[in-house]
Amino acid sequence: MKQTLMQFNPRMKKTGFSRAIGWLMILVFGGCVDPYRPPEVTSPGSYLVVSGFFNSAPGTTSSIQLSRTQNLTDPKAPAVETKAQVTIESASKMTYTLREGTGGVYTLSGVVPLPNETYRLRIRTAQGKEYLSDFVPVNTTPPVDSLSWHVENDGVQINVNTHDPANKTHFYRWEFDETWEYVAAYDSGYELKNKEIVSRTERIYQCWSNFVDKSIQLASSDRLSQDVISQRPLTFVRGASIKLGIKYSIQVKQTALTKAAFDYYDQLAKITQNVGSIFDPQPSQITGNIHSVANTNEPVMGFFRVGTVESRRIFITKRQLPYWLTETGNFGCLVDTLSVSKIIDEQPGIITFYDRTSYLTSSHYCIDCRLRGGVNKKPDYWDQ
């Protein structure tokens, strides 16, 4: 080896040796750590999961969904809790009964919570088990001031801005869903029906796809002099993503939380979103504000709250952005010219008429945008 590669600083010998031993210990012991499997996850028993809230906005419907936890290795969808009696009670002894719908969802319409009242949720299952939430106040959510975006690192960074002039909120949560327009590789004008090539009556070239974010997005102004959330990052969209290929929209829903609700969701986020290394928060039991009446040690997942939700939507079009080559998935789509007899025999996707005896064809994936997970019906809000 060259002499320059063999030289070292003697003062670094001890430090380098210590670091080497440290890394060796991490590798040895890290490979021997057993995975943490809490009984709430691995046990065959299931626990109640409560999702939803009492919406205090006039003219809205409140929904509470009841389901059951399950083992992580169970491939089936979570079981829903049906035939339960679900009521909302006020501290002044008013009771409102929710109606059962489908999929374990219970709804209440035509009831507006009083601003200075407190409410709790009561659940009695078909098996006779009873659950109660703590009494919670009505939280009015301030409006979303704006959704801002800017080009950054070959993509688009989207942020949210809000404030409470009354300086009362301090704890916020956001949820968002994305919608984007895209097209198939080729616009199909014909289809094969009953061994005959006929004009297509339904256009399958242009579609809209949707994604609902499941992460927990929180922020607090509790330690600030003013109740202001400025440029809070929500999501980043790569410039080459198909989402930005034509037109993109994001709708953000903002909810004001109590300190207890914020702590619950913060704990839930740390456990479900940040576990991945020995330096991340370790799994622990999450405590909400819903409890079993008969057994206080029985875990119950969920947090009952009362209040409003504010929303805001923005659109971003391709012409507002730098030139990015969109990853459409259309680059492998080939065109072939087939006779009518070949089309009847092979049944490809038909693009258009070529001559008296043949048509331009491709795979169905390349002509039917619905095969990529979207729908060919334009959303009502798309032309806003």
CSV table of C-alpha atoms in Angstrom, one decimal:
chain,number,residue,atom,x,y,z
A,1,MET,CA,0.0,0.0,0.0
A,2,LYS,CA,1.1,3.6,-0.4
A,3,GLN,CA,2.8,5.2,2.6
A,4,THR,CA,0.1,7.9,2.8
A,5,LEU,CA,-2.5,5.3,3.4
A,6,MET,CA,-0.5,3.8,6.3
A,7,GLN,CA,0.1,7.0,8.2
A,8,PHE,CA,-2.1,7.9,11.2
A,9,ASN,CA,-2.1,10.2,14.1
A,10,PRO,CA,-1.1,8.4,17.3
A,11,ARG,CA,-3.4,10.7,19.3
A,12,MET,CA,-6.3,9.2,17.4
A,13,LYS,CA,-5.4,5.6,18.2
A,14,LYS,CA,-7.4,5.3,21.4
A,15,THR,CA,-10.4,7.2,20.1
A,16,GLY,CA,-10.5,5.1,16.9
A,17,PHE,CA,-10.2,1.9,18.9
A,18,SER,CA,-13.1,2.9,21.2
A,19,ARG,CA,-15.3,3.7,18.3
A,20,ALA,CA,-14.6,0.4,16.6
A,21,ILE,CA,-15.4,-1.5,19.8
A,22,GLY,CA,-18.6,0.6,20.2
A,23,TRP,CA,-19.8,-0.2,16.7
A,24,LEU,CA,-19.0,-3.9,17.2
A,25,MET,CA,-21.1,-4.0,20.3
A,26,ILE,CA,-24.0,-2.4,18.5
A,27,LEU,CA,-23.8,-4.9,15.7
A,28,VAL,CA,-23.5,-7.9,18.0
A,29,PHE,CA,-26.1,-7.0,20.5
A,30,GLY,CA,-28.4,-5.3,18.0
A,31,GLY,CA,-28.6,-8.6,16.1
A,32,CYS,CA,-29.6,-10.4,19.3
A,33,VAL,CA,-32.5,-8.2,20.4
A,34,ASP,CA,-35.8,-10.0,20.4
A,35,PRO,CA,-38.7,-8.0,18.8
A,36,TYR,CA,-41.1,-6.4,21.3
A,37,ARG,CA,-44.5,-8.0,21.1
A,38,PRO,CA,-46.9,-6.5,23.6
A,39,PRO,CA,-49.8,-8.6,24.7
A,40,GLU,CA,-52.3,-6.1,23.2
A,41,VAL,CA,-50.8,-6.9,19.7
A,42,THR,CA,-50.2,-10.7,20.0
A,43,SER,CA,-53.0,-11.9,22.2
A,44,PRO,CA,-56.0,-13.5,20.5
A,45,GLY,CA,-58.4,-11.1,22.3
A,46,SER,CA,-59.6,-8.0,20.7
A,47,TYR,CA,-60.3,-4.5,22.1
A,48,LEU,CA,-62.7,-1.8,21.2
A,49,VAL,CA,-61.6,0.9,18.8
A,50,VAL,CA,-63.6,4.1,18.7
A,51,SER,CA,-63.2,6.6,15.8
A,52,GLY,CA,-65.1,9.8,15.1
A,53,PHE,CA,-66.3,12.9,17.0
A,54,PHE,CA,-69.4,15.0,17.8
A,55,ASN,CA,-69.5,17.7,15.1
A,56,SER,CA,-70.7,21.0,16.5
A,57,ALA,CA,-71.1,22.7,13.1
A,58,PRO,CA,-74.8,23.4,12.2
A,59,GLY,CA,-76.3,21.1,9.6
A,60,THR,CA,-73.6,18.4,9.9
A,61,THR,CA,-73.9,14.7,10.7
A,62,SER,CA,-71.7,13.3,13.5
A,63,SER,CA,-70.3,9.8,13.0
A,64,ILE,CA,-68.8,7.3,15.4
A,65,GLN,CA,-67.3,4.1,14.1
A,66,LEU,CA,-66.8,1.0,16.3
A,67,SER,CA,-64.4,-1.8,15.4
A,68,ARG,CA,-62.1,-4.2,17.1
A,69,THR,CA,-58.3,-4.6,17.2
A,70,GLN,CA,-56.8,-7.7,15.8
A,71,ASN,CA,-53.5,-9.6,15.7
A,72,LEU,CA,-51.0,-8.0,13.3
A,73,THR,CA,-50.7,-11.4,11.5
A,74,ASP,CA,-54.4,-11.6,10.9
A,75,PRO,CA,-55.0,-11.0,7.1
A,76,LYS,CA,-58.7,-10.3,7.5
A,77,ALA,CA,-60.1,-6.8,7.8
A,78,PRO,CA,-60.8,-5.6,11.3
A,79,ALA,CA,-64.2,-6.8,12.7
A,80,VAL,CA,-66.8,-4.0,13.2
A,81,GLU,CA,-68.9,-3.7,16.3
A,82,THR,CA,-72.6,-3.9,15.3
A,83,LYS,CA,-75.8,-3.8,17.3
A,84,ALA,CA,-74.4,-1.5,19.9
A,85,GLN,CA,-76.3,1.2,21.8
A,86,VAL,CA,-74.4,4.5,21.3
A,87,THR,CA,-75.4,7.7,23.0
A,88,ILE,CA,-73.9,11.2,23.6
A,89,GLU,CA,-74.7,12.7,27.0
A,90,SER,CA,-74.3,16.3,28.2
A,91,ALA,CA,-73.3,17.3,31.7
A,92,SER,CA,-76.8,18.8,32.1
A,93,LYS,CA,-78.4,15.3,31.6
A,94,MET,CA,-79.4,15.6,27.9
A,95,THR,CA,-79.1,12.3,26.0
A,96,TYR,CA,-78.8,11.9,22.2
A,97,THR,CA,-79.0,8.4,20.6
A,98,LEU,CA,-77.0,7.6,17.4
A,99,ARG,CA,-78.5,5.5,14.7
A,100,GLU,CA,-76.7,2.4,13.4
A,101,GLY,CA,-75.8,2.3,9.8
A,102,THR,CA,-73.5,-0.1,8.0
A,103,GLY,CA,-69.9,-1.1,8.8
A,104,GLY,CA,-70.2,-0.4,12.5
A,105,VAL,CA,-70.9,3.4,11.9
A,106,TYR,CA,-73.4,5.2,14.2
A,107,THR,CA,-74.6,8.6,13.2
A,108,LEU,CA,-76.4,11.6,14.7
A,109,SER,CA,-78.0,14.5,12.7
A,110,GLY,CA,-79.9,17.6,13.7
A,111,VAL,CA,-78.2,18.2,17.0
A,112,VAL,CA,-75.8,21.1,17.6
A,113,PRO,CA,-73.7,21.0,20.8
A,114,LEU,CA,-74.0,24.0,23.1
A,115,PRO,CA,-70.8,26.1,23.2
A,116,ASN,CA,-70.4,26.1,27.0
A,117,GLU,CA,-71.5,22.5,27.6
A,118,THR,CA,-69.5,19.4,28.1
A,119,TYR,CA,-70.3,16.0,26.6
A,120,ARG,CA,-69.4,12.3,26.9
A,121,LEU,CA,-69.8,9.2,24.8
A,122,ARG,CA,-71.6,6.1,26.2
A,123,ILE,CA,-71.4,2.7,24.4
A,124,ARG,CA,-73.1,-0.5,25.3
A,125,THR,CA,-72.2,-3.5,23.1
A,126,ALA,CA,-74.5,-6.3,22.1
A,127,GLN,CA,-72.6,-8.4,24.6
A,128,GLY,CA,-73.6,-6.1,27.5
A,129,LYS,CA,-70.2,-4.4,27.9
A,130,GLU,CA,-70.4,-0.7,28.7
A,131,TYR,CA,-67.8,2.0,27.9
A,132,LEU,CA,-67.8,5.7,28.9
A,133,SER,CA,-65.6,8.6,27.8
A,134,ASP,CA,-64.6,11.5,29.9
A,135,PHE,CA,-66.6,14.7,29.7
A,136,VAL,CA,-65.0,17.0,27.1
A,137,PRO,CA,-65.7,20.6,26.1
A,138,VAL,CA,-66.7,22.0,22.7
A,139,ASN,CA,-63.7,23.1,20.7
A,140,THR,CA,-64.3,25.6,17.9
A,141,THR,CA,-61.6,25.3,15.2
A,142,PRO,CA,-60.3,28.6,13.7
A,143,PRO,CA,-60.2,28.8,9.9
A,144,VAL,CA,-57.2,27.7,7.8
A,145,ASP,CA,-55.6,30.9,6.8
A,146,SER,CA,-53.9,29.5,3.8
A,147,LEU,CA,-52.2,26.6,2.1
A,148,SER,CA,-48.9,27.7,0.6
A,149,TRP,CA,-46.6,25.8,-1.8
A,150,HIS,CA,-43.2,26.4,-3.3
A,151,VAL,CA,-40.8,24.5,-5.6
A,152,GLU,CA,-38.1,22.8,-3.6
A,153,ASN,CA,-35.6,20.0,-4.3
A,154,ASP,CA,-37.2,19.1,-7.6
A,155,GLY,CA,-40.7,18.9,-6.1
A,156,VAL,CA,-43.4,20.9,-4.4
A,157,GLN,CA,-43.5,21.5,-0.7
A,158,ILE,CA,-47.0,22.2,0.7
A,159,ASN,CA,-47.5,24.0,4.0
A,160,VAL,CA,-50.4,25.1,6.2
A,161,ASN,CA,-50.9,28.4,8.0
A,162,THR,CA,-53.4,29.3,10.7
A,163,HIS,CA,-53.9,31.4,13.8
A,164,ASP,CA,-56.5,32.0,16.6
A,165,PRO,CA,-56.9,35.7,17.3
A,166,ALA,CA,-58.6,34.8,20.6
A,167,ASN,CA,-55.4,33.0,21.6
A,168,LYS,CA,-57.4,29.9,22.9
A,169,THR,CA,-56.6,27.0,20.6
A,170,HIS,CA,-52.9,26.3,20.8
A,171,PHE,CA,-53.2,22.6,19.7
A,172,TYR,CA,-53.9,21.6,16.1
A,173,ARG,CA,-54.3,18.5,14.0
A,174,TRP,CA,-54.5,18.3,10.2
A,175,GLU,CA,-55.6,15.6,7.8
A,176,PHE,CA,-55.5,15.8,4.0
A,177,ASP,CA,-56.5,14.1,0.9
A,178,GLU,CA,-55.0,14.5,-2.6
A,179,THR,CA,-56.7,14.3,-6.0
A,180,TRP,CA,-54.9,14.4,-9.4
A,181,GLU,CA,-55.9,14.2,-13.0
A,182,TYR,CA,-54.1,11.8,-15.4
A,183,VAL,CA,-54.6,10.2,-18.8
A,184,ALA,CA,-54.0,6.8,-20.4
A,185,ALA,CA,-51.3,6.4,-23.1
A,186,TYR,CA,-53.9,6.4,-26.0
A,187,ASP,CA,-57.4,7.6,-26.4
A,188,SER,CA,-59.6,4.6,-27.3
A,189,GLY,CA,-62.5,5.3,-29.6
A,190,TYR,CA,-63.6,1.7,-30.2
A,191,GLU,CA,-64.3,-1.5,-28.3
A,192,LEU,CA,-65.1,-5.1,-29.0
A,193,LYS,CA,-68.6,-6.3,-28.1
A,194,ASN,CA,-70.1,-9.6,-29.0
A,195,LYS,CA,-67.3,-10.2,-31.5
A,196,GLU,CA,-68.1,-6.8,-33.2
A,197,ILE,CA,-66.0,-3.6,-33.2
A,198,VAL,CA,-68.2,-0.7,-32.2
A,199,SER,CA,-67.7,2.9,-31.2
A,200,ARG,CA,-66.9,3.3,-27.5
A,201,THR,CA,-69.7,5.0,-25.5
A,202,GLU,CA,-67.8,5.6,-22.3
A,203,ARG,CA,-64.5,7.6,-22.4
A,204,ILE,CA,-61.7,5.9,-20.5
A,205,TYR,CA,-58.8,8.1,-21.5
A,206,GLN,CA,-59.1,10.7,-18.7
A,207,CYS,CA,-59.2,9.8,-15.0
A,208,TRP,CA,-58.9,11.2,-11.5
A,209,SER,CA,-57.2,9.4,-8.6
A,210,ASN,CA,-57.3,10.0,-4.9
A,211,PHE,CA,-55.1,9.4,-1.9
A,212,VAL,CA,-56.1,9.9,1.8
A,213,ASP,CA,-53.2,10.5,4.1
A,214,LYS,CA,-53.3,8.3,7.2
A,215,SER,CA,-50.5,10.0,9.1
A,216,ILE,CA,-51.0,12.0,12.3
A,217,GLN,CA,-50.1,15.7,11.6
A,218,LEU,CA,-49.9,17.9,14.8
A,219,ALA,CA,-48.5,21.2,15.9
A,220,SER,CA,-48.8,23.4,19.0
A,221,SER,CA,-48.3,27.1,19.6
A,222,ASP,CA,-48.6,26.6,23.4
A,223,ARG,CA,-45.0,27.8,24.0
A,224,LEU,CA,-45.3,30.8,21.7
A,225,SER,CA,-46.4,34.3,22.6
A,226,GLN,CA,-49.1,34.2,19.9
A,227,ASP,CA,-51.4,31.4,18.8
A,228,VAL,CA,-50.0,31.2,15.3
A,229,ILE,CA,-48.9,28.3,13.2
A,230,SER,CA,-46.8,29.5,10.2
A,231,GLN,CA,-45.6,27.4,7.3
A,232,ARG,CA,-46.1,24.1,9.0
A,233,PRO,CA,-45.0,21.4,6.4
A,234,LEU,CA,-47.8,19.0,5.4
A,235,THR,CA,-46.5,17.0,2.5
A,236,PHE,CA,-43.9,17.0,-0.3
A,237,VAL,CA,-44.8,15.9,-3.9
A,238,ARG,CA,-41.9,14.9,-6.2
A,239,GLY,CA,-41.8,16.8,-9.4
A,240,ALA,CA,-41.8,13.7,-11.5
A,241,SER,CA,-44.8,12.3,-9.8
A,242,ILE,CA,-47.9,11.6,-11.9
A,243,LYS,CA,-49.8,13.7,-9.3
A,244,LEU,CA,-48.3,16.9,-10.9
A,245,GLY,CA,-48.6,15.7,-14.5
A,246,ILE,CA,-51.7,17.7,-15.4
A,247,LYS,CA,-53.6,19.1,-12.4
A,248,TYR,CA,-53.3,18.4,-8.7
A,249,SER,CA,-55.5,19.3,-5.7
A,250,ILE,CA,-55.1,18.9,-2.0
A,251,GLN,CA,-57.8,19.4,0.6
A,252,VAL,CA,-56.7,20.0,4.2
A,253,LYS,CA,-58.9,19.5,7.2
A,254,GLN,CA,-58.0,21.3,10.4
A,255,THR,CA,-59.1,20.4,13.9
A,256,ALA,CA,-58.6,22.2,17.2
A,257,LEU,CA,-57.7,19.8,20.0
A,258,THR,CA,-57.6,20.0,23.8
A,259,LYS,CA,-54.3,19.5,25.5
A,260,ALA,CA,-55.4,15.9,26.5
A,261,ALA,CA,-56.4,15.1,22.9
A,262,PHE,CA,-53.1,16.5,21.6
A,263,ASP,CA,-51.1,14.4,24.0
A,264,TYR,CA,-53.0,11.3,22.9
A,265,TYR,CA,-52.4,11.8,19.2
A,266,ASP,CA,-48.8,12.8,19.8
A,267,GLN,CA,-48.2,9.6,21.7
A,268,LEU,CA,-50.0,7.6,19.0
A,269,ALA,CA,-47.9,9.3,16.3
A,270,LYS,CA,-44.6,8.5,18.1
A,271,ILE,CA,-45.5,4.9,18.5
A,272,THR,CA,-47.0,4.2,15.1
A,273,GLN,CA,-45.0,6.5,12.8
A,274,ASN,CA,-41.5,6.7,14.4
A,275,VAL,CA,-40.7,3.2,15.5
A,276,GLY,CA,-37.9,1.8,13.3
A,277,SER,CA,-34.6,1.9,15.3
A,278,ILE,CA,-33.3,1.6,18.8
A,279,PHE,CA,-33.3,5.4,19.0
A,280,ASP,CA,-37.0,5.8,18.3
A,281,PRO,CA,-39.8,5.8,20.9
A,282,GLN,CA,-40.4,2.2,22.1
A,283,PRO,CA,-43.9,0.7,22.0
A,284,SER,CA,-46.2,1.4,25.0
A,285,GLN,CA,-49.8,1.3,25.8
A,286,ILE,CA,-51.7,4.3,24.6
A,287,THR,CA,-54.3,5.8,26.9
A,288,GLY,CA,-57.3,7.7,25.5
A,289,ASN,CA,-60.3,9.2,27.3
A,290,ILE,CA,-62.6,6.2,26.8
A,291,HIS,CA,-62.8,3.5,29.4
A,292,SER,CA,-64.5,0.2,30.2
A,293,VAL,CA,-67.0,0.7,33.1
A,294,ALA,CA,-66.5,-2.8,34.5
A,295,ASN,CA,-62.8,-3.3,33.9
A,296,THR,CA,-60.6,-0.2,34.1
A,297,ASN,CA,-57.6,-2.3,33.0
A,298,GLU,CA,-59.2,-3.2,29.6
A,299,PRO,CA,-57.5,-1.2,26.8
A,300,VAL,CA,-59.8,1.0,24.7
A,301,MET,CA,-58.4,2.7,21.6
A,302,GLY,CA,-59.8,6.1,20.7
A,303,PHE,CA,-60.4,9.7,21.9
A,304,PHE,CA,-63.9,11.2,22.0
A,305,ARG,CA,-64.0,14.9,21.2
A,306,VAL,CA,-66.5,17.6,20.3
A,307,GLY,CA,-66.0,20.5,18.0
A,308,THR,CA,-65.8,21.8,14.4
A,309,VAL,CA,-63.5,21.0,11.5
A,310,GLU,CA,-62.3,23.7,9.0
A,311,SER,CA,-61.1,22.8,5.5
A,312,ARG,CA,-59.4,24.4,2.6
A,313,ARG,CA,-58.5,23.3,-0.9
A,314,ILE,CA,-56.0,24.5,-3.4
A,315,PHE,CA,-55.1,23.5,-7.0
A,316,ILE,CA,-51.7,23.3,-8.8
A,317,THR,CA,-51.6,22.9,-12.5
A,318,LYS,CA,-48.7,21.8,-14.7
A,319,ARG,CA,-48.2,25.2,-16.3
A,320,GLN,CA,-47.4,26.7,-12.9
A,321,LEU,CA,-44.4,24.4,-12.4
A,322,PRO,CA,-41.0,23.9,-13.9
A,323,TYR,CA,-40.6,21.4,-16.7
A,324,TRP,CA,-40.4,17.9,-15.0
A,325,LEU,CA,-40.6,14.7,-17.0
A,326,THR,CA,-43.7,13.0,-15.5
A,327,GLU,CA,-43.5,9.3,-14.6
A,328,THR,CA,-46.8,8.3,-16.1
A,329,GLY,CA,-46.1,4.7,-16.6
A,330,ASN,CA,-47.0,5.1,-20.3
A,331,PHE,CA,-43.5,4.8,-21.7
A,332,GLY,CA,-43.8,1.0,-22.3
A,333,CYS,CA,-47.0,1.2,-24.2
A,334,LEU,CA,-46.7,-0.1,-27.8
A,335,VAL,CA,-49.0,0.2,-30.7
A,336,ASP,CA,-49.8,-2.6,-33.1
A,337,THR,CA,-51.9,-2.8,-36.3
A,338,LEU,CA,-54.3,-5.8,-36.3
A,339,SER,CA,-57.0,-7.1,-38.6
A,340,VAL,CA,-60.5,-7.5,-37.4
A,341,SER,CA,-60.1,-11.3,-37.2
A,342,LYS,CA,-56.9,-10.9,-35.1
A,343,ILE,CA,-58.7,-8.4,-32.8
A,344,ILE,CA,-61.6,-10.9,-32.3
A,345,ASP,CA,-59.1,-13.6,-31.5
A,346,GLU,CA,-56.6,-11.8,-29.3
A,347,GLN,CA,-59.0,-9.1,-27.8
A,348,PRO,CA,-56.5,-6.3,-27.3
A,349,GLY,CA,-57.5,-2.7,-26.6
A,350,ILE,CA,-58.6,-0.8,-29.7
A,351,ILE,CA,-57.3,2.7,-30.2
A,352,THR,CA,-58.7,3.9,-33.5
A,353,PHE,CA,-59.5,3.0,-37.1
A,354,TYR,CA,-56.4,2.4,-39.4
A,355,ASP,CA,-57.8,1.4,-42.7
A,356,ARG,CA,-60.7,-0.6,-44.1
A,357,THR,CA,-59.4,-3.9,-42.7
A,358,SER,CA,-57.4,-3.1,-39.6
A,359,TYR,CA,-57.2,-1.0,-36.4
A,360,LEU,CA,-54.5,0.5,-34.2
A,361,THR,CA,-54.3,-1.5,-30.9
A,362,SER,CA,-52.5,-1.6,-27.6
A,363,SER,CA,-52.9,-3.3,-24.2
A,364,HIS,CA,-55.9,-2.5,-22.2
A,365,TYR,CA,-53.7,-1.0,-19.5
A,366,CYS,CA,-52.5,1.5,-22.0
A,367,ILE,CA,-56.0,2.7,-23.1
A,368,ASP,CA,-58.0,2.3,-19.9
A,369,CYS,CA,-57.0,4.8,-17.2
A,370,ARG,CA,-59.3,3.1,-14.7
A,371,LEU,CA,-56.8,0.2,-14.6
A,372,ARG,CA,-54.4,2.4,-12.8
A,373,GLY,CA,-56.6,2.9,-9.8
A,374,GLY,CA,-58.6,6.0,-10.8
A,375,VAL,CA,-62.1,6.7,-11.9
A,376,ASN,CA,-63.2,8.4,-15.1
A,377,LYS,CA,-65.8,10.6,-13.5
A,378,LYS,CA,-64.6,14.2,-12.9
A,379,PRO,CA,-65.0,15.3,-9.2
A,380,ASP,CA,-67.7,18.0,-8.7
A,381,TYR,CA,-65.1,20.5,-7.3
A,382,TRP,CA,-62.5,20.0,-10.1
A,383,ASP,CA,-63.4,23.1,-12.2
A,384,GLN,CA,-63.4,25.5,-9.2
